[in-house]
XYZ file of C-alpha atoms in Angstrom:
266
model
C 44.627 110.924 122.231
C 47.167 113.943 121.714
C 47.988 115.222 118.600
C 51.565 114.970 119.052
C 50.584 111.465 120.420
C 48.626 110.844 117.051
C 51.266 112.191 114.741
C 53.892 109.619 116.230
C 51.718 106.625 115.998
C 51.268 107.456 113.012
C 54.736 107.425 111.770
C 55.380 103.986 113.859
C 52.214 102.620 112.179
C 53.253 103.543 108.711
C 56.789 102.087 108.624
C 55.510 98.997 110.201
C 52.850 98.013 107.318
C 56.377 98.960 105.032
C 55.309 103.003 103.550
C 58.166 105.082 104.905
C 57.886 108.604 104.431
C 54.435 109.292 104.727
C 54.311 111.313 108.091
C 58.086 112.756 107.836
C 57.818 114.503 104.249
C 55.543 116.835 104.444
C 56.905 117.532 108.174
C 57.912 121.737 107.379
C 55.279 122.270 105.519
C 52.540 121.119 108.302
C 54.464 123.290 110.958
C 52.254 126.493 109.598
C 49.185 124.279 110.298
C 49.562 123.629 113.991
C 50.644 125.172 117.016
C 53.581 123.029 117.895
C 56.267 125.884 117.606
C 54.038 128.316 118.038
C 53.893 129.849 114.937
C 49.949 129.733 114.528
C 47.144 129.161 116.744
C 45.422 125.869 117.345
C 42.187 127.377 116.227
C 42.325 127.212 112.131
C 39.315 130.042 111.907
C 42.206 132.348 113.837
C 44.960 131.465 111.109
C 44.740 133.953 108.414
C 44.450 137.041 110.853
C 47.972 135.494 112.623
C 49.435 135.368 109.323
C 48.204 139.113 108.560
C 50.253 139.589 111.596
C 53.441 137.892 110.982
C 53.515 139.299 107.813
C 52.912 142.796 108.900
C 55.948 141.790 112.039
C 57.959 140.504 109.419
C 57.927 143.900 107.057
C 58.327 145.814 110.432
C 61.800 144.063 111.400
C 62.788 144.663 108.358
C 62.008 148.151 107.507
C 63.551 148.569 110.870
C 66.802 147.150 109.582
C 66.954 148.955 106.484
C 66.375 152.418 107.900
C 69.233 152.040 110.130
C 71.266 150.521 106.933
C 71.643 146.659 108.024
C 70.313 145.233 104.979
C 69.711 146.402 101.666
C 68.221 145.014 98.494
C 71.297 143.218 98.202
C 71.755 141.320 100.905
C 71.455 137.720 100.498
C 68.551 136.288 101.763
C 69.392 134.238 104.746
C 71.396 137.054 106.071
C 68.180 139.032 105.939
C 66.755 136.352 108.064
C 69.750 136.476 110.708
C 69.675 139.818 110.812
C 65.540 139.699 111.914
C 66.530 137.447 114.137
C 69.431 139.253 116.244
C 66.998 142.409 116.242
C 64.216 140.560 117.369
C 66.563 138.723 120.492
C 68.054 141.937 121.328
C 71.603 140.285 119.875
C 71.697 142.809 116.931
C 75.420 144.143 116.880
C 76.718 147.377 116.338
C 77.285 146.720 112.830
C 77.037 144.815 110.100
C 80.807 144.368 109.755
C 81.046 142.602 113.322
C 82.242 138.978 112.532
C 79.576 136.343 113.095
C 79.092 134.683 116.003
C 79.308 130.220 115.981
C 75.635 130.124 117.071
C 75.072 132.827 113.554
C 76.729 130.401 111.137
C 74.266 127.618 112.566
C 71.251 129.756 112.335
C 72.461 130.615 108.430
C 72.967 127.062 107.490
C 69.528 126.433 109.044
C 67.938 128.789 107.250
C 70.197 128.006 104.105
C 68.185 124.488 104.606
C 65.172 125.761 105.285
C 65.008 128.067 102.046
C 65.255 124.994 99.685
C 62.137 124.126 101.301
C 59.721 126.812 101.143
C 58.591 129.745 98.543
C 57.306 132.186 100.796
C 59.994 134.515 102.465
C 57.346 135.443 105.963
C 56.016 131.432 105.816
C 60.633 130.908 105.538
C 61.526 133.104 108.538
C 58.588 132.198 111.270
C 59.586 128.019 110.170
C 63.587 129.076 111.248
C 62.525 131.472 113.532
C 60.644 129.053 115.696
C 62.873 125.829 114.655
C 66.046 127.375 116.082
C 63.763 128.786 119.312
C 63.286 125.287 119.957
C 66.495 124.264 119.655
C 68.345 126.788 121.898
C 64.819 126.621 124.402
C 63.231 122.657 124.384
C 66.924 121.128 123.723
C 69.433 123.424 125.144
C 70.620 120.836 127.910
C 70.146 117.531 125.107
C 72.222 118.766 122.562
C 75.442 118.869 124.277
C 74.736 115.333 125.861
C 74.690 114.046 121.899
C 78.185 113.317 121.034
C 78.804 110.789 124.488
C 75.271 109.540 123.351
C 76.768 108.969 119.820
C 79.792 107.032 121.254
C 77.572 104.825 123.483
C 75.338 103.753 120.569
C 78.318 103.088 117.965
C 79.662 101.317 120.683
C 76.912 98.886 120.382
C 76.548 99.063 117.112
C 80.399 98.625 116.098
C 82.900 98.743 118.738
C 85.045 97.697 116.241
C 84.519 101.417 114.585
C 84.486 103.002 117.232
C 88.105 101.899 118.603
C 89.414 102.370 114.985
C 88.303 106.392 115.687
C 89.835 106.390 119.171
C 93.293 104.426 117.833
C 93.071 107.602 115.220
C 92.094 110.353 117.726
C 89.284 111.080 115.389
C 86.522 110.380 118.617
C 86.600 114.036 119.919
C 86.952 115.917 116.148
C 84.152 114.745 114.052
C 81.844 117.142 112.913
C 79.943 117.121 115.877
C 78.309 120.696 115.587
C 77.458 119.811 111.895
C 75.429 116.873 113.114
C 73.588 118.144 116.595
C 74.128 121.709 116.569
C 73.042 122.325 112.952
C 70.807 119.614 112.434
C 72.875 118.167 109.276
C 71.590 121.377 107.409
C 74.514 121.275 104.599
C 74.981 117.612 104.953
C 71.556 115.804 104.106
C 69.395 116.670 100.652
C 66.423 118.559 101.558
C 64.067 114.950 101.086
C 66.453 113.413 103.356
C 66.737 116.190 105.936
C 62.864 116.778 106.135
C 62.467 113.395 107.135
C 65.413 113.763 110.707
C 63.915 117.326 111.041
C 60.041 116.160 111.474
C 61.157 113.698 114.381
C 63.698 116.684 115.922
C 60.271 118.533 115.385
C 58.082 116.182 117.154
C 59.526 115.913 119.852
C 62.864 114.420 120.103
C 66.574 115.570 119.235
C 67.889 111.959 120.132
C 67.174 110.717 116.157
C 70.186 112.660 115.459
C 72.742 110.573 117.120
C 71.063 107.464 115.019
C 72.063 109.379 112.044
C 75.569 109.821 113.123
C 75.731 106.635 113.835
C 74.524 105.246 110.702
C 76.597 107.272 108.620
C 79.626 105.497 110.569
C 78.113 102.196 109.798
C 77.376 102.983 106.074
C 80.395 104.132 105.270
C 82.388 101.377 107.634
C 84.933 100.438 105.190
C 85.719 104.012 103.514
C 86.286 105.289 107.552
C 88.892 102.041 108.306
C 90.848 102.433 105.379
C 91.325 106.054 106.512
C 94.075 106.247 109.171
C 93.924 110.173 110.572
C 91.674 111.906 112.324
C 92.149 115.141 109.807
C 91.027 112.876 106.742
C 88.210 110.699 108.590
C 86.848 114.597 109.854
C 86.937 115.637 106.056
C 85.249 112.571 104.366
C 82.528 113.115 106.872
C 81.595 116.255 106.210
C 81.258 115.611 102.560
C 79.384 112.044 102.372
C 78.278 111.458 99.589
C 74.118 112.442 98.972
C 73.171 109.259 96.666
C 72.794 107.495 99.841
C 70.830 110.053 101.963
C 67.229 108.541 102.413
C 68.776 105.012 103.467
C 70.745 106.052 106.166
C 67.739 107.866 107.403
C 65.446 104.656 107.177
C 68.220 102.528 108.527
C 68.705 105.459 111.087
C 64.770 105.660 112.315
C 65.083 101.665 112.769
C 68.140 102.096 114.888
C 66.522 104.865 116.714
C 63.286 102.320 117.184
C 65.548 99.314 118.103
C 67.518 101.815 121.021
C 64.201 103.937 122.280
C 61.549 101.476 121.561
C 58.523 103.780 119.979
C 59.729 107.068 121.077
C 57.102 110.221 122.038
C 58.951 113.244 122.408
C 62.023 111.054 123.945
C 64.418 114.468 124.156
């Protein structure tokens, strides 16, 4: 059995016997202990040397940005991460005053979320970099399909709720970028977000669909009482935080219900 399948097996097993969150809550921490995103090699004896190289590379890129005056000591840390990523990927604009692209806003949202989870700046950057690369590469074709999948599964779970969204012309105006491009960064609190991102990192971006569906189901009464697309969207962009853990647990149940026991189901 591969390490990937073992991780998913453990997750399913723990959930079946009632121990939710055992697998998910340490997800980002273990990113630095495996080769899932190319952060470290599979041989643990090489980790110290690789981390030294990663730190040197981090310092070199940061120094280059300081030399060309793209960043300074006053630059917010998440913006430093963005400029580093842009420089490494050949997308650094000619001036730091140029307006940010939509993909830059996505990066910053993810960076802010990871910054709350990881203290070390070098580790933080490499996790952000690898997570964003996974979204841009592995899930490049899958992510644009998620709004349609959301409509499909919401119809199966509550067709009346879906009809209400259509009647209000809200379906096309839901916060899909927040849900599917930012992977709920800025929407869910850290503990809930880690559980969702664990599934994304492990190989399935479809979990994002079921989190979105469960948000609608959880707040059905509130959404049904709203009669305009603008009001519905505004509410969904700022949902109450106290229900987040329950929403994620129910979303994982939905994921299993509709997809069986998914292993790397994109």
